[in-house]
CSV table of C-alpha atoms in Angstrom, one decimal:
chain,number,residue,atom,x,y,z
A,29,MET,CA,2.0,-17.8,-9.6
A,30,LYS,CA,3.5,-14.7,-7.8
A,31,ASN,CA,5.3,-15.4,-4.4
A,32,ILE,CA,4.6,-12.6,-1.9
A,33,SER,CA,5.6,-11.0,1.4
A,34,ILE,CA,3.3,-8.9,3.4
A,35,LEU,CA,5.0,-6.8,6.0
A,36,GLY,CA,2.2,-5.6,8.2
A,37,SER,CA,-0.2,-8.3,7.6
A,38,THR,CA,-2.6,-7.9,10.4
A,39,GLY,CA,-3.1,-3.9,9.5
A,40,SER,CA,-5.8,-2.5,7.1
A,41,ILE,CA,-3.8,-2.7,4.0
A,42,GLY,CA,-2.2,-6.3,4.9
A,43,THR,CA,-5.7,-7.8,5.7
A,44,GLN,CA,-7.0,-6.6,2.5
A,45,ALA,CA,-4.2,-7.8,0.5
A,46,LEU,CA,-4.7,-11.3,2.0
A,47,GLU,CA,-8.4,-11.0,1.0
A,48,ILE,CA,-7.0,-10.5,-2.7
A,49,VAL,CA,-4.9,-13.4,-2.4
A,50,ARG,CA,-7.5,-15.5,-0.9
A,51,ASN,CA,-9.8,-14.7,-4.0
A,52,TYR,CA,-6.8,-15.4,-6.5
A,53,PRO,CA,-5.3,-18.8,-5.2
A,54,ASP,CA,-3.9,-19.6,-8.7
A,55,LYS,CA,-2.4,-16.2,-9.1
A,56,PHE,CA,-0.6,-15.3,-5.7
A,57,ARG,CA,1.1,-17.4,-2.9
A,58,ILE,CA,2.0,-15.9,0.6
A,59,LEU,CA,5.5,-16.9,1.5
A,60,THR,CA,6.2,-14.5,4.5
A,61,ILE,CA,4.2,-12.4,6.6
A,62,ALA,CA,5.1,-9.9,9.4
A,63,ALA,CA,3.1,-8.4,12.1
A,64,ASN,CA,3.7,-6.2,15.4
A,65,LYS,CA,1.9,-7.6,18.3
A,66,ASN,CA,-1.5,-9.1,17.2
A,67,ILE,CA,-0.6,-12.8,17.8
A,68,GLU,CA,-4.2,-13.9,17.5
A,69,LEU,CA,-4.7,-12.6,13.9
A,70,ALA,CA,-1.1,-13.5,12.8
A,71,GLU,CA,-1.7,-17.1,13.9
A,72,LYS,CA,-5.0,-17.4,12.2
A,73,GLN,CA,-3.2,-15.9,8.9
A,74,ALA,CA,-0.4,-18.3,9.3
A,75,ARG,CA,-2.9,-21.2,9.6
A,76,GLU,CA,-4.8,-20.2,6.6
A,77,PHE,CA,-2.2,-19.2,4.0
A,78,LYS,CA,0.7,-21.3,5.5
A,79,PRO,CA,3.7,-19.1,5.0
A,80,GLU,CA,6.9,-20.5,5.2
A,81,MET,CA,8.1,-17.7,8.0
A,82,VAL,CA,6.1,-15.4,10.0
A,83,CYS,CA,7.8,-12.3,11.9
A,84,MET,CA,6.3,-10.7,15.2
A,85,TYR,CA,8.4,-7.5,15.5
A,86,ASP,CA,7.8,-7.7,19.4
A,87,GLU,CA,10.0,-10.3,20.7
A,88,GLU,CA,8.0,-11.4,23.5
A,89,CYS,CA,5.0,-11.8,21.1
A,90,ALA,CA,7.2,-14.0,18.6
A,91,ASN,CA,8.0,-16.3,21.7
A,92,THR,CA,4.3,-16.8,22.2
A,93,LEU,CA,3.7,-17.4,18.5
A,94,ARG,CA,6.3,-20.0,18.3
A,95,ILE,CA,4.5,-22.0,21.0
A,96,LYS,CA,1.2,-21.7,19.2
A,97,LEU,CA,2.6,-22.6,15.9
A,98,ASN,CA,4.8,-25.5,16.9
A,99,ASP,CA,2.6,-28.1,15.5
A,100,THR,CA,3.5,-26.4,12.0
A,101,ASP,CA,6.8,-26.1,10.1
A,102,ILE,CA,6.4,-22.5,10.1
A,103,LYS,CA,9.4,-20.7,11.3
A,104,VAL,CA,8.8,-17.7,13.4
A,105,VAL,CA,11.3,-14.7,13.6
A,106,ALA,CA,11.4,-11.4,15.6
A,107,GLY,CA,12.6,-7.8,15.3
A,108,MET,CA,14.1,-5.9,12.5
A,109,ASP,CA,16.4,-8.8,11.5
A,110,GLY,CA,13.2,-10.8,11.2
A,111,LEU,CA,11.5,-8.2,9.0
A,112,ILE,CA,14.6,-8.2,7.0
A,113,GLU,CA,14.7,-12.0,6.5
A,114,CYS,CA,11.0,-11.8,5.6
A,115,SER,CA,11.6,-9.2,3.1
A,116,THR,CA,14.5,-11.0,1.5
A,117,TYR,CA,13.3,-14.6,1.6
A,118,ASN,CA,14.3,-17.0,-1.1
A,119,GLY,CA,12.0,-17.1,-4.0
A,120,LEU,CA,10.0,-13.9,-3.5
A,121,ASP,CA,8.6,-12.1,-6.4
A,122,MET,CA,7.2,-9.1,-4.4
A,123,VAL,CA,7.1,-7.5,-1.0
A,124,ILE,CA,4.0,-5.5,0.3
A,125,THR,CA,5.5,-3.0,2.6
A,126,ALA,CA,2.4,-2.0,4.6
A,127,LEU,CA,4.3,-1.2,7.9
A,128,VAL,CA,3.3,1.9,9.6
A,129,GLY,CA,6.2,4.5,10.2
A,130,MET,CA,10.0,4.5,9.6
A,131,ILE,CA,10.4,1.1,10.5
A,132,GLY,CA,9.9,0.2,6.8
A,133,ILE,CA,12.9,1.8,5.4
A,134,ARG,CA,15.6,-0.9,6.3
A,135,PRO,CA,13.4,-3.9,5.0
A,136,THR,CA,12.6,-2.2,1.8
A,137,ILE,CA,16.2,-1.3,1.0
A,138,SER,CA,17.1,-5.1,1.7
A,139,ALA,CA,14.3,-6.3,-0.4
A,140,ILE,CA,15.7,-4.0,-3.3
A,141,LYS,CA,19.1,-5.2,-2.7
A,142,ALA,CA,17.9,-8.7,-3.3
A,143,GLY,CA,16.2,-7.9,-6.4
A,144,ILE,CA,12.8,-8.0,-5.2
A,145,ASP,CA,9.8,-5.9,-6.5
A,146,ILE,CA,8.1,-3.5,-3.9
A,147,ALA,CA,4.4,-2.8,-3.6
A,148,LEU,CA,4.6,0.3,-1.4
A,149,ALA,CA,2.1,1.1,0.9
A,150,ASN,CA,4.6,2.6,3.7
A,151,LYS,CA,4.8,6.2,2.4
A,152,GLU,CA,7.4,7.1,5.3
A,153,THR,CA,10.0,5.2,3.4
A,154,LEU,CA,10.0,7.5,0.5
A,155,VAL,CA,9.2,10.6,2.7
A,156,THR,CA,12.4,10.2,4.6
A,157,ALA,CA,14.6,8.2,2.2
A,158,GLY,CA,13.5,8.8,-1.2
A,159,HIS,CA,17.0,10.0,-2.1
A,160,ILE,CA,18.3,6.6,-1.2
A,161,ILE,CA,15.4,4.5,-2.4
A,162,MET,CA,14.9,5.9,-5.9
A,163,PRO,CA,18.6,5.6,-7.2
A,164,MET,CA,18.7,2.0,-5.8
A,165,LEU,CA,15.6,1.1,-7.8
A,166,LYS,CA,17.6,2.0,-11.0
A,167,GLU,CA,20.6,0.3,-9.7
A,168,TYR,CA,19.2,-2.9,-8.8
A,169,GLY,CA,16.5,-3.1,-11.7
A,170,VAL,CA,13.8,-3.3,-9.2
A,171,ASN,CA,10.0,-2.1,-9.8
A,172,LEU,CA,8.3,-0.2,-7.2
A,173,TYR,CA,4.4,-0.1,-7.5
A,174,PRO,CA,2.5,2.5,-5.4
A,175,VAL,CA,-0.3,1.1,-3.2
A,176,ASP,CA,-1.8,4.2,-2.0
A,177,SER,CA,-5.0,5.1,-3.9
A,178,GLU,CA,-3.9,8.6,-4.8
A,179,HIS,CA,-0.3,7.5,-6.1
A,180,SER,CA,-1.7,4.4,-7.7
A,181,ALA,CA,-4.2,6.6,-9.6
A,182,ILE,CA,-1.2,8.8,-10.8
A,183,PHE,CA,0.5,5.7,-11.7
A,184,GLN,CA,-2.3,4.5,-13.8
A,185,SER,CA,-2.9,7.9,-15.5
A,186,LEU,CA,1.0,7.9,-16.5
A,187,GLN,CA,0.9,4.6,-18.3
A,188,GLY,CA,2.7,5.0,-21.6
A,189,ILE,CA,4.6,8.0,-20.1
A,190,ASN,CA,8.5,7.5,-19.8
A,191,TYR,CA,8.7,9.2,-16.3
A,192,TYR,CA,9.4,6.2,-13.9
A,193,GLY,CA,12.2,6.3,-11.5
A,194,LYS,CA,13.4,10.1,-12.4
A,195,ALA,CA,14.8,12.1,-9.3
A,196,ILE,CA,12.9,15.3,-8.6
A,197,SER,CA,16.1,17.2,-9.5
A,198,GLU,CA,15.6,15.6,-13.2
A,199,GLY,CA,12.1,16.9,-13.5
A,200,ASN,CA,9.6,15.5,-15.8
A,201,ASP,CA,9.1,17.7,-18.9
A,202,GLN,CA,5.8,16.0,-20.0
A,203,ILE,CA,3.9,16.5,-16.5
A,204,LYS,CA,2.6,20.3,-16.2
A,205,ASN,CA,0.9,19.3,-12.7
A,206,ILE,CA,-0.1,16.5,-10.5
A,207,ILE,CA,-3.6,16.7,-9.3
A,208,LEU,CA,-3.5,15.1,-5.8
A,209,THR,CA,-6.9,14.7,-4.2
A,210,ALA,CA,-8.0,14.7,-0.6
A,211,SER,CA,-11.5,13.9,0.9
A,212,GLY,CA,-10.8,16.9,3.3
A,213,GLY,CA,-11.3,14.4,6.4
A,214,PRO,CA,-13.9,14.7,9.2
A,215,PHE,CA,-13.1,18.4,9.7
A,216,ARG,CA,-13.6,19.8,6.1
A,217,GLY,CA,-14.8,23.4,6.3
A,218,LYS,CA,-14.0,23.8,9.8
A,219,LYS,CA,-11.8,26.6,11.2
A,220,LYS,CA,-9.1,26.5,13.9
A,221,GLN,CA,-11.6,27.8,16.7
A,222,ASP,CA,-13.9,25.0,15.7
A,223,LEU,CA,-11.2,22.3,16.4
A,224,VAL,CA,-9.9,23.3,19.9
A,225,ASN,CA,-12.0,20.8,21.7
A,226,ILE,CA,-11.9,17.9,19.0
A,227,THR,CA,-11.3,14.4,20.6
A,228,LYS,CA,-9.7,11.3,19.2
A,229,HIS,CA,-13.3,9.9,19.0
A,230,ASP,CA,-14.3,12.8,16.5
A,231,ALA,CA,-10.9,12.5,14.6
A,232,LEU,CA,-11.4,8.8,14.1
A,233,LYS,CA,-14.6,9.3,11.8
A,234,HIS,CA,-13.3,9.3,8.4
A,235,PRO,CA,-16.3,10.2,6.0
A,236,ASN,CA,-15.0,7.7,3.3
A,237,TRP,CA,-12.2,5.4,4.0
A,238,SER,CA,-11.8,2.6,6.7
A,239,MET,CA,-8.3,2.8,7.8
A,240,GLY,CA,-5.9,2.4,10.9
A,241,ALA,CA,-6.1,4.8,13.8
A,242,LYS,CA,-2.7,6.4,12.8
A,243,ILE,CA,-3.6,7.2,9.3
A,244,THR,CA,-7.2,8.1,10.0
A,245,ILE,CA,-5.7,10.8,12.4
A,246,ASP,CA,-3.3,11.8,9.8
A,247,SER,CA,-6.2,12.3,7.3
A,248,SER,CA,-8.0,14.4,9.8
A,249,THR,CA,-5.0,17.0,10.3
A,250,LEU,CA,-4.3,16.7,6.4
A,251,VAL,CA,-0.7,15.6,7.5
A,252,ASN,CA,-1.3,12.4,5.4
A,253,LYS,CA,-1.7,14.7,2.4
A,254,GLY,CA,1.5,16.4,3.2
A,255,LEU,CA,3.4,13.0,3.3
A,256,GLU,CA,1.7,12.1,0.2
A,257,MET,CA,2.9,15.1,-1.6
A,258,MET,CA,6.4,14.1,-0.7
A,259,GLU,CA,6.0,10.4,-1.7
A,260,ALA,CA,4.5,11.8,-4.9
A,261,GLY,CA,7.3,14.0,-5.7
A,262,TRP,CA,9.9,11.1,-5.4
A,263,LEU,CA,7.8,8.5,-7.4
A,264,PHE,CA,7.0,10.8,-10.2
A,265,GLY,CA,10.0,13.2,-10.4
A,266,VAL,CA,8.3,16.5,-9.8
A,267,PRO,CA,8.6,19.4,-7.3
A,268,CYS,CA,6.1,20.4,-4.9
A,269,GLU,CA,5.3,23.4,-7.1
A,270,LYS,CA,3.9,21.0,-9.7
A,271,ILE,CA,1.7,19.0,-7.1
A,272,ASN,CA,-1.7,20.7,-6.6
A,273,ILE,CA,-3.5,19.4,-3.6
A,274,VAL,CA,-7.5,19.6,-4.2
A,275,ILE,CA,-10.2,18.6,-1.8
A,276,HIS,CA,-12.6,16.3,-3.3
A,277,PRO,CA,-15.0,15.2,-0.4
A,278,GLN,CA,-16.6,12.3,-2.7
A,279,SER,CA,-13.4,10.5,-3.2
A,280,ILE,CA,-14.4,9.4,-6.7
A,281,LEU,CA,-11.3,11.1,-8.6
A,282,HIS,CA,-8.4,9.4,-6.7
A,283,SER,CA,-6.0,11.7,-8.4
A,284,ALA,CA,-5.0,12.9,-11.9
A,285,VAL,CA,-2.2,14.3,-14.0
A,286,GLU,CA,-2.4,17.4,-16.2
A,287,PHE,CA,0.1,17.1,-19.1
A,288,VAL,CA,1.8,20.0,-20.9
A,289,ASP,CA,-0.5,19.8,-23.8
A,290,GLY,CA,-3.6,20.6,-21.6
A,291,ALA,CA,-4.9,16.8,-21.4
A,292,VAL,CA,-6.0,15.7,-18.0
A,293,ILE,CA,-6.1,12.1,-17.3
A,294,GLY,CA,-7.3,10.7,-14.1
A,295,GLN,CA,-8.4,7.3,-12.3
A,296,MET,CA,-11.8,7.2,-11.0
A,297,GLY,CA,-13.7,4.5,-8.8
A,298,VAL,CA,-15.5,4.1,-5.6
A,299,PRO,CA,-13.3,4.2,-2.5
A,300,ASP,CA,-12.0,0.7,-2.2
A,301,MET,CA,-8.4,0.0,-1.3
A,302,LYS,CA,-8.4,-3.3,-2.9
A,303,LEU,CA,-8.3,-2.0,-6.4
A,304,PRO,CA,-4.9,-0.2,-5.7
A,305,ILE,CA,-3.7,-3.3,-4.1
A,306,LEU,CA,-4.5,-5.6,-6.9
A,307,TYR,CA,-3.2,-3.4,-9.5
A,308,ALA,CA,0.2,-3.3,-7.6
A,309,LEU,CA,0.0,-7.2,-7.5
A,310,SER,CA,-1.1,-7.8,-11.0
A,311,TYR,CA,0.4,-5.1,-13.0
A,312,PRO,CA,0.7,-4.9,-16.0
A,313,GLU,CA,-2.6,-7.1,-16.1
A,314,ARG,CA,-6.0,-6.2,-14.6
A,315,PHE,CA,-7.9,-9.0,-12.9
A,316,SER,CA,-11.6,-9.2,-12.4
A,317,MET,CA,-12.7,-8.4,-9.2
A,318,ASP,CA,-16.0,-8.4,-7.3
A,319,CYS,CA,-16.6,-4.9,-5.9
A,320,ASN,CA,-18.7,-2.0,-5.8
A,321,ARG,CA,-18.7,-0.3,-9.2
A,322,LEU,CA,-18.9,3.4,-10.1
A,323,ASP,CA,-22.4,4.3,-11.3
A,324,LEU,CA,-22.0,7.8,-12.8
A,325,PHE,CA,-25.8,7.9,-13.1
A,326,LYS,CA,-26.2,7.8,-9.5
A,327,MET,CA,-23.6,10.5,-8.9
A,328,SER,CA,-25.3,13.8,-8.0
A,329,SER,CA,-22.1,15.7,-8.3
A,330,MET,CA,-18.4,15.8,-8.0
A,331,THR,CA,-16.9,18.9,-6.3
A,332,PHE,CA,-13.6,20.2,-5.8
A,333,GLU,CA,-12.2,22.9,-3.2
A,334,LYS,CA,-9.0,24.6,-2.3
A,335,PRO,CA,-7.4,23.4,1.0
A,336,ASP,CA,-7.7,25.6,3.8
A,337,TYR,CA,-3.8,26.2,4.6
A,338,ASP,CA,-4.8,28.7,7.6
A,339,THR,CA,-6.6,25.9,9.5
A,340,PHE,CA,-4.7,22.9,8.5
A,341,THR,CA,-1.2,24.3,8.8
A,342,ALA,CA,0.4,20.8,8.6
A,343,LEU,CA,0.1,21.1,4.9
A,344,SER,CA,2.2,24.4,4.7
A,345,LEU,CA,4.7,22.5,7.0
A,346,ALA,CA,4.9,19.8,4.6
A,347,LYS,CA,5.6,21.9,1.8
A,348,THR,CA,8.4,23.8,3.6
A,349,ALA,CA,9.8,20.2,4.5
A,350,MET,CA,9.7,19.1,0.8
A,351,LYS,CA,11.3,22.2,-0.5
A,352,ARG,CA,14.0,22.4,2.2
A,353,GLY,CA,14.6,18.6,1.8
A,354,GLY,CA,17.5,16.9,3.6
A,355,SER,CA,16.6,15.5,7.0
A,356,LEU,CA,13.6,18.0,7.4
A,357,PRO,CA,10.9,15.6,6.1
A,358,THR,CA,12.1,12.9,8.5
A,359,VAL,CA,11.5,15.7,11.5
A,360,PHE,CA,8.0,16.4,10.0
A,361,ASN,CA,7.2,12.5,9.8
A,362,ALA,CA,8.8,11.6,13.1
A,363,ALA,CA,7.1,14.5,15.3
A,364,ASN,CA,3.7,13.7,13.6
A,365,GLU,CA,4.2,10.1,14.8
A,366,TYR,CA,5.2,10.8,18.1
A,367,LEU,CA,2.5,13.5,18.6
A,368,VAL,CA,-0.4,11.2,17.0
A,369,SER,CA,0.6,8.5,19.6
A,370,LYS,CA,0.1,11.3,22.4
A,371,PHE,CA,-3.1,12.4,21.0
A,372,LEU,CA,-4.5,9.0,20.7
A,373,LYS,CA,-3.6,8.8,24.6
A,374,ASP,CA,-5.5,11.9,25.4
A,375,GLU,CA,-2.1,13.5,26.5
A,376,ILE,CA,-2.4,16.3,23.9
A,377,LYS,CA,-5.1,18.3,22.0
A,378,PHE,CA,-6.0,17.9,18.4
A,379,LEU,CA,-4.5,21.3,17.3
A,380,ASP,CA,-1.2,20.6,19.3
A,381,ILE,CA,0.0,18.1,16.7
A,382,GLN,CA,0.7,20.8,14.0
A,383,LYS,CA,1.6,23.2,16.6
A,384,TYR,CA,4.5,21.0,17.9
A,385,ILE,CA,5.4,19.7,14.4
A,386,GLU,CA,6.2,23.4,13.6
A,387,TYR,CA,8.0,23.8,16.9
A,388,VAL,CA,10.4,20.8,16.2
A,389,MET,CA,10.8,21.6,12.8
A,390,ASN,CA,12.1,25.3,13.8
A,391,LYS,CA,14.6,23.6,16.2
A,392,HIS,CA,16.3,21.2,13.6
A,393,SER,CA,19.7,21.8,11.8
A,394,ILE,CA,19.2,20.1,8.5
A,395,ILE,CA,21.4,17.4,7.2
A,396,ASN,CA,21.7,17.3,3.5
A,397,ASN,CA,21.5,13.9,1.8
A,398,PRO,CA,21.3,11.8,5.1
A,399,SER,CA,22.4,8.4,5.3
A,400,VAL,CA,20.0,5.8,6.6
A,401,GLU,CA,21.8,6.0,10.0
A,402,GLU,CA,21.4,9.7,10.1
A,403,ILE,CA,17.8,9.4,9.1
A,404,LEU,CA,17.3,7.0,12.0
A,405,TYR,CA,19.4,9.3,14.4
A,406,THR,CA,17.2,12.4,13.4
A,407,GLU,CA,14.0,10.2,14.2
A,408,TYR,CA,15.7,9.6,17.6
A,409,GLU,CA,16.5,13.2,18.1
A,410,THR,CA,13.0,14.5,17.2
A,411,TYR,CA,11.4,12.0,19.6
A,412,LYS,CA,13.8,13.1,22.3
A,413,ILE,CA,13.0,16.8,21.9
A,414,LEU,CA,9.2,16.1,22.1
A,415,GLY,CA,9.6,13.6,24.9
A,416,ASP,CA,11.5,16.2,27.1
A,417,LEU,CA,9.3,19.1,26.1
A,418,LYS,CA,6.8,20.6,28.8
A,419,TYR,CA,3.9,21.4,26.3
A,420,SER,CA,2.3,23.9,28.2
A,421,GLU,CA,5.2,26.3,28.0
A,422,VAL,CA,5.5,26.4,24.2
């Protein structure tokens, strides 16, 4: 029996993780869950899975949930302190960090210091604080298992290879290249002139995956692939020059590794996030799962294309952020979070997202090896620049 905390239990990853727990009651037990504002779903989850603690990040929502759950023994906490309390709860074996954004940094660090393994679905934590997180894993003897389908595929392809926990600066002498696949999103094949009047409804129509609004928009701009590139660098100890992004519309090959001897090992399967979630929870075992199976006889083809860096300039910006490092990846990530929020409110246009990411990156003075406080201040500073901006003038 593995005791689990899910940070982000009401989101796409969190709800699928709970579905897995529901299907394996003799394998997993929920000790704590955390959500933002979805009181109705959080209450439903609390009553079904009976965790000992629930965190609502929003204080007002926490007060409401306390009243709703006053007939139970479940403790309700709030805010960042509540997230940290949930991620370090006594008896935990693993924390699934499925929060959206840089809010996941402090709970992840706290869990590592408490010696609790991490199932990471919060890529922003490594994008902005990989230089802090990766050495901590070694220091505290903690395992980190990737939940993103691409990083899980790379992790599975590297089984038996002594790569884990290496820093980018150390390199990895057995990996020639990482092949990081992307569906291409809903606008694959489009040019910039085709994207001028794209609406949020257009951008939210992902062809293969069912995800939350923010990550779906990130997939449409290919920002998500830039973030995944940076995350892969930290996870697997390779520079961006060894990460090849490949557009694969069918989303069957989830990613692969090319080794120095010419062998290529990849992981295939139908698009289903429950597979990488379950593998992170069950590693090193594999549990039987009822799911759609890959039928090679029904596949007409698998195709692969080069990314269009001229149209989707966010990929080039991500490479720049990764190469220059320091606090610049935080600027890239924070700017994107702010701008996606504005796009979803119909306050800016689709192409403005990558335009203003570049603008704020160019204004930033890089901090080398930033502390957590400097990372969070960089986020604040980025938000302030974009908040004060008169967008039509740039």
